[in-house]
Coordinates of C-alpha atoms and ligand atoms in Angstrom, one line a residue:
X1 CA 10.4 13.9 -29.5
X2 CA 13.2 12.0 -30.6
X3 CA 13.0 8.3 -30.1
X4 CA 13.9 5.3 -31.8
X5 CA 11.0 3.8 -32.9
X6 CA 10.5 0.3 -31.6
X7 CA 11.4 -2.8 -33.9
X8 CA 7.9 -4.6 -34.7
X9 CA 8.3 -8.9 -33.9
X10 CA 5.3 -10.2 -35.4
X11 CA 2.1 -8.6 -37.1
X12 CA -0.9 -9.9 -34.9
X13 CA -3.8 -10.3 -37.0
X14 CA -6.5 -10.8 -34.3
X15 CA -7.2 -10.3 -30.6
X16 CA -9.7 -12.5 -29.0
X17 CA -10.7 -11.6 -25.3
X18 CA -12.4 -14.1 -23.2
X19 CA -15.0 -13.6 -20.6
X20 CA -14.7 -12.9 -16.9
X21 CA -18.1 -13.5 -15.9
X22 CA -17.8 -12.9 -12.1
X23 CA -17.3 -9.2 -12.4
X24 CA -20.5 -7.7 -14.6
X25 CA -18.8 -4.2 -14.5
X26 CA -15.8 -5.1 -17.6
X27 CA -17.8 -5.2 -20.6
X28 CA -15.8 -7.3 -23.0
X29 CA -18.0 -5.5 -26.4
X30 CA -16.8 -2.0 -25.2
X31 CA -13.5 -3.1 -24.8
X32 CA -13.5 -5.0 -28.2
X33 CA -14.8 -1.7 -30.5
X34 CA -11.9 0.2 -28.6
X35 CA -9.5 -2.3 -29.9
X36 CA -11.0 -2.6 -33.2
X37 CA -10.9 1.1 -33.2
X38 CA -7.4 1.6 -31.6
X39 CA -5.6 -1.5 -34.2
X40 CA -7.6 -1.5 -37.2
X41 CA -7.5 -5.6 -35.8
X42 CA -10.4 -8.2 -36.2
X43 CA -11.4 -8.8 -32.3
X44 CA -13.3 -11.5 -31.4
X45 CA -15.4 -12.1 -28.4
X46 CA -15.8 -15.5 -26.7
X47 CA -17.0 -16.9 -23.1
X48 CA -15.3 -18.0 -20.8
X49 CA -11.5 -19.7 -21.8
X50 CA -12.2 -22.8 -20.1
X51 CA -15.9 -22.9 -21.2
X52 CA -15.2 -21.8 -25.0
X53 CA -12.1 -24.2 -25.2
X54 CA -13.9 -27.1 -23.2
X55 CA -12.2 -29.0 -20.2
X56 CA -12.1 -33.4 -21.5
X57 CA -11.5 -34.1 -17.8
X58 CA -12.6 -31.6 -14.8
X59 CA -11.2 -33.4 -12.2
X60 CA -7.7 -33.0 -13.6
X61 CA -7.7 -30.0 -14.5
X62 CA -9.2 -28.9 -10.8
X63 CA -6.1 -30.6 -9.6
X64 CA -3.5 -29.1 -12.2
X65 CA -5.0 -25.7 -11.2
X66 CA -4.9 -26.5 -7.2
X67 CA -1.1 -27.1 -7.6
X68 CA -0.3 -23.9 -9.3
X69 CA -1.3 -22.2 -5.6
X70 CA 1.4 -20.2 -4.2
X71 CA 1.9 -21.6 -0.7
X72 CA 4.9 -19.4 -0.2
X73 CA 5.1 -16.2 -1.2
X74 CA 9.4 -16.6 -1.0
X75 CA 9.9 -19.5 -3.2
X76 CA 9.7 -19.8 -6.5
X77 CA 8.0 -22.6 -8.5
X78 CA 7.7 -24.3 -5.9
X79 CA 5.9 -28.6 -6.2
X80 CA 3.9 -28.8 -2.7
X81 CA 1.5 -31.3 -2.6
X82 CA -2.3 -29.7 -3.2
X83 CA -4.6 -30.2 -0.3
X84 CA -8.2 -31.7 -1.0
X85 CA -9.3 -28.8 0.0
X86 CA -7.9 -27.0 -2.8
X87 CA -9.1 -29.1 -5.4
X88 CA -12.9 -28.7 -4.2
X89 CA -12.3 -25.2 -4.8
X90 CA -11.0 -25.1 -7.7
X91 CA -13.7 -27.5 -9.4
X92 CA -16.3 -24.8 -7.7
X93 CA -14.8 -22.6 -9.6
X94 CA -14.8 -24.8 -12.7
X95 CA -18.0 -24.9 -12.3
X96 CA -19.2 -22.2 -11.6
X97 CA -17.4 -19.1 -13.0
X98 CA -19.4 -16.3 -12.2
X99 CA -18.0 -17.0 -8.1
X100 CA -14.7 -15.6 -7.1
X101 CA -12.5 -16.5 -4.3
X102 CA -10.6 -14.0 -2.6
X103 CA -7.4 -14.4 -1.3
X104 CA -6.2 -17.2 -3.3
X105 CA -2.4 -16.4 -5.1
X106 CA -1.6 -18.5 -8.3
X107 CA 2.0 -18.4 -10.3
X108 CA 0.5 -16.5 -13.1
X109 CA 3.2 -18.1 -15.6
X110 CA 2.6 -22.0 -15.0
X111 CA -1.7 -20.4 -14.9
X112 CA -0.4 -19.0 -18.3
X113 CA 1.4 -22.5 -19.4
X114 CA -1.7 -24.6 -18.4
X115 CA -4.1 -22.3 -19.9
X116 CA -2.0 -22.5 -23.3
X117 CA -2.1 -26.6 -23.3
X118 CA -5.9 -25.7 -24.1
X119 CA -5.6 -23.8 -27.5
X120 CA -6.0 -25.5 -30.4
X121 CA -2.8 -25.3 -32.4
X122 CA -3.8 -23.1 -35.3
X123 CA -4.7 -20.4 -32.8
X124 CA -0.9 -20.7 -30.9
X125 CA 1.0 -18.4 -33.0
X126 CA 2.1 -14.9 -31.9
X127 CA -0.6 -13.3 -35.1
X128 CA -3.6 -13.8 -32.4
X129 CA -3.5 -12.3 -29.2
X130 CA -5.8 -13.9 -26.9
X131 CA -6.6 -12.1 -23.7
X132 CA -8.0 -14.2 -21.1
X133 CA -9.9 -12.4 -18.6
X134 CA -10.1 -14.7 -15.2
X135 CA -11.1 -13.7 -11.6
X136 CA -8.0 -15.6 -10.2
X137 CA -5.3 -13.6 -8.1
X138 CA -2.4 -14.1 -10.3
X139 CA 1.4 -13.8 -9.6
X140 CA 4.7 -14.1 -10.9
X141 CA 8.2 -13.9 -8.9
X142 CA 10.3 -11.2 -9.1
X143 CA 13.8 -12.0 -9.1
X144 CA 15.2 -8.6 -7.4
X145 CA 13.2 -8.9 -4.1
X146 CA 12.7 -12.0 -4.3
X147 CA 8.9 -12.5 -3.4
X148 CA 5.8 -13.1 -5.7
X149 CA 3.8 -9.9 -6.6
X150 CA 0.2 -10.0 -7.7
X151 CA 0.0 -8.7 -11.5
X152 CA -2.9 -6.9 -13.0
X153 CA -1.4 -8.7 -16.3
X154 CA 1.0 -11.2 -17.1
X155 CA 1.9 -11.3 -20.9
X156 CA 2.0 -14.2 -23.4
X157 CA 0.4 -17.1 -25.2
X158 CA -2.7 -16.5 -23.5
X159 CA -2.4 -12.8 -22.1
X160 CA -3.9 -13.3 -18.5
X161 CA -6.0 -10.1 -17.1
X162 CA -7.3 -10.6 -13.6
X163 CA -10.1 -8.7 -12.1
X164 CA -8.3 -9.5 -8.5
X165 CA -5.0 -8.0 -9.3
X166 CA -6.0 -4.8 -11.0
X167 CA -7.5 -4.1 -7.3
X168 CA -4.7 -5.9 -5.5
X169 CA -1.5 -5.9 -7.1
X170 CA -1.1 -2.4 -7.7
X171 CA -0.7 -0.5 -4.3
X172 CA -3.2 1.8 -2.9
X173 CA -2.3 5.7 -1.1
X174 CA -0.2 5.3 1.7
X175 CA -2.5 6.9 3.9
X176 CA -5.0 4.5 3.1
X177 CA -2.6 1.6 4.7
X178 CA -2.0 4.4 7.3
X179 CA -5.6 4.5 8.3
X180 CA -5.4 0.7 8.1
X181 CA -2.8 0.5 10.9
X182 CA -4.2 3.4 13.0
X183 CA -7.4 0.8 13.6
X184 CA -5.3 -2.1 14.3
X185 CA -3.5 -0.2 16.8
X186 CA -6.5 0.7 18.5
X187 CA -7.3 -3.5 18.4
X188 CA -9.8 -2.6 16.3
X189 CA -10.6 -4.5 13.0
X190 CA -10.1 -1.5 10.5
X191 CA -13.6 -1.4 8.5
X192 CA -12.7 -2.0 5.2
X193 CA -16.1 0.0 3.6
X194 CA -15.3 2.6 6.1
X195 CA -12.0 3.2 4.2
X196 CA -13.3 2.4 0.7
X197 CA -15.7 5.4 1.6
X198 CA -12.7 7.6 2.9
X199 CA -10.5 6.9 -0.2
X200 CA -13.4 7.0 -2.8
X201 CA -12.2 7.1 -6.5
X202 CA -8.4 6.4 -5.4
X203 CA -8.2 3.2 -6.1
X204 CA -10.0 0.4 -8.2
X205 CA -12.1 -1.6 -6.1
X206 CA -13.9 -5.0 -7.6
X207 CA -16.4 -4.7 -10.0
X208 CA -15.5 -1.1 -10.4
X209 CA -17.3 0.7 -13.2
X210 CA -13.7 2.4 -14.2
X211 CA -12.3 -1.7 -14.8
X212 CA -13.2 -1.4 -18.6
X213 CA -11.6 2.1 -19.2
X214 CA -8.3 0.8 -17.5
X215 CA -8.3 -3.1 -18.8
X216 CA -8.0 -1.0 -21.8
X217 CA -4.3 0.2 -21.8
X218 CA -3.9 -4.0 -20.4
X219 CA -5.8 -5.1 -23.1
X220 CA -2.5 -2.7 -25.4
X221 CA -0.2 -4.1 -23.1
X222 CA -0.7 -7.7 -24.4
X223 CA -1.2 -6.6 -27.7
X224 CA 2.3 -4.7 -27.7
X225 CA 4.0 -7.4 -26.0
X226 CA 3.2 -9.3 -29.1
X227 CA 4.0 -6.5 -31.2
X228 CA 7.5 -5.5 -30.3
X229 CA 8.1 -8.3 -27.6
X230 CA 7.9 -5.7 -25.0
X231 CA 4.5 -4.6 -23.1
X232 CA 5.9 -1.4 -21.3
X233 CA 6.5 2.9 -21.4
X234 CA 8.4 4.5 -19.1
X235 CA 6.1 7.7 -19.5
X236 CA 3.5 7.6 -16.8
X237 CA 1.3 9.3 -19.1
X238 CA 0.9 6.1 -21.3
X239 CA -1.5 3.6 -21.3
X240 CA 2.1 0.7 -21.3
X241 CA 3.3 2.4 -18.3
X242 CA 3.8 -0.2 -15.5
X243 CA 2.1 0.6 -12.6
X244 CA 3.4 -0.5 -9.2
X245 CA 0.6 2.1 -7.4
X246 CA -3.2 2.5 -8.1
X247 CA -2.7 6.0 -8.2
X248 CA 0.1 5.7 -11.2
X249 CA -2.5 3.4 -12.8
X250 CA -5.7 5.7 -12.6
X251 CA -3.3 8.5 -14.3
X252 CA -2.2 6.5 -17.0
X253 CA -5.4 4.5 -17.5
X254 CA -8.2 7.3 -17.0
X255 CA -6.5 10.7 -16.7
X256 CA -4.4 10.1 -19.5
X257 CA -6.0 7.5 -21.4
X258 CA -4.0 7.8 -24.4
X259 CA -0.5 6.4 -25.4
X260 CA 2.7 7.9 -25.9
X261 CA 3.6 9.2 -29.3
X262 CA 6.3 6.7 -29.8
X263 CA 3.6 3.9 -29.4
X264 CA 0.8 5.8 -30.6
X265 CA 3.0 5.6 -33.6
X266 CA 2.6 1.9 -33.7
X267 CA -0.7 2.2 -34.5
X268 CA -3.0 1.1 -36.1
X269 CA -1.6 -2.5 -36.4
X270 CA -3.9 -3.8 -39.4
X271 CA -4.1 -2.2 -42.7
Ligands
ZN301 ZN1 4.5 4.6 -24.5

């Protein structure tokens, strides 16, 4: 294969991944003897960001996270006030980490700009790649269509990995939304196990037991974005590829597992 082989940015020197502890099925120490294995890399585990980094003051930090809510899925960055509501949630979930709340959106790159504010500054250079697990439904705006998409990943200074968008944000088969419709045309609400049941194995569900195997190739992603400043492979066969459909990722994350021989050539990172 002739390719040019990608021009290295920095030489990370760690990866630290942080606990998601509402989804028992990713286990962190599997996915941290892959990396060791994969980079050659020292790779630390630790709890929970918030938790391990420590929040000085909860209540504004439930608020800071109630305004990075996306309220409208057309507008970008966008300053509405947050609603009381919000900010009882969001100290819940302070407070409690092992719940998750569905069907809450966040601008996964002010998330990302927040969560960075917490690490100390030692730790913010581009030679540790942290990887911050969280249950929150993250987004970021895409400029062609103009809407907000959820993301299984959004790179950076921390790498965020949600447990919500690696079921959400990639699309599941057509037929499956298909079947979805059928129901509502009948008037009747379509019965979401009934479905799971129908399309078993087709797409990633929450606390799935494939989430470790797949956050693997995400866990590369972050780790490459620091690397050569770009996280993504056009070749559907490698773990960078960037799945729009939960079918693309399943073939790159569990059929294939493995990454291209231009990036595989990238590796291992540490000497
Ligand atoms: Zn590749």
């Amino acid at each position: 294969m002739t390719s040019s082989r990608p021009r290295t940015l920095a030489r990370p020197q760690r990866i630290v991944l942080y606990e998601e502890p509402a989804t028992p099925a990713l286990d962190l120490n599997e996915l941290a003897d892959y990396l060791r294995d994969a980079t050659n890399l020292y790779v630390e585990t630790r709890p929970e960001f918030f938790s391990h980094h420590g929040v000085p003051d909860l209540e504004d930090l439930a608020q800071q996270l109630a305004h990075l809510k996306v309220k409208d899925l057309y507008h970008e960055e966008q300053e509405f006030p947050s609603l009381l509501g919000d900010v009882d949630i969001e100290r819940r979930l302070l407070l409690d980490p092992r719940k998750r709340l569905p069907g809450i959106l966040y601008d996964g790159f002010r998330l990302q700009t927040l969560m960075r504010s917490f690490l100390p500054e030692a730790e913010r250079t581009l030679r540790t790649v942290h990887l911050a697990f969280t249950p929150r439904l993250i987004s970021t705006f895409d400029s062609g269509d103009r809407v907000y998409h959820a993301r299984v990943i959004v790179c950076g200074l921390p790498a965020l990995a949600s447990t919500s968008g690696v079921v959400e944000g990639p699309a599941k088969p057509k037929a499956f939304y298909m079947a979805k419709r059928r129901y509502s045309a009948m008037g009747v609400t379509p019965p979401t196990e009934v479905l799971k049941e129908e399309f078993e194995g087709q797409f990633i569900d929450y606390d799935d037991e494939r989430l470790t195997e797949v956050f693997k190739g995400y866990a590369l992603q972050a780790l490459f974005f620091h690397l050569v400043g770009d996280p993504f492979c056009a070749d559907p066969a490698c773990r960078l590829f960037n799945a729009h459909w939960q079918e693309e990722m399943l073939g790159a994350q569990i059929h294939s597992a493995a990454l291209c021989d231009v990036h595989a050539e990238l590796l291992p990172v540490g000497s």
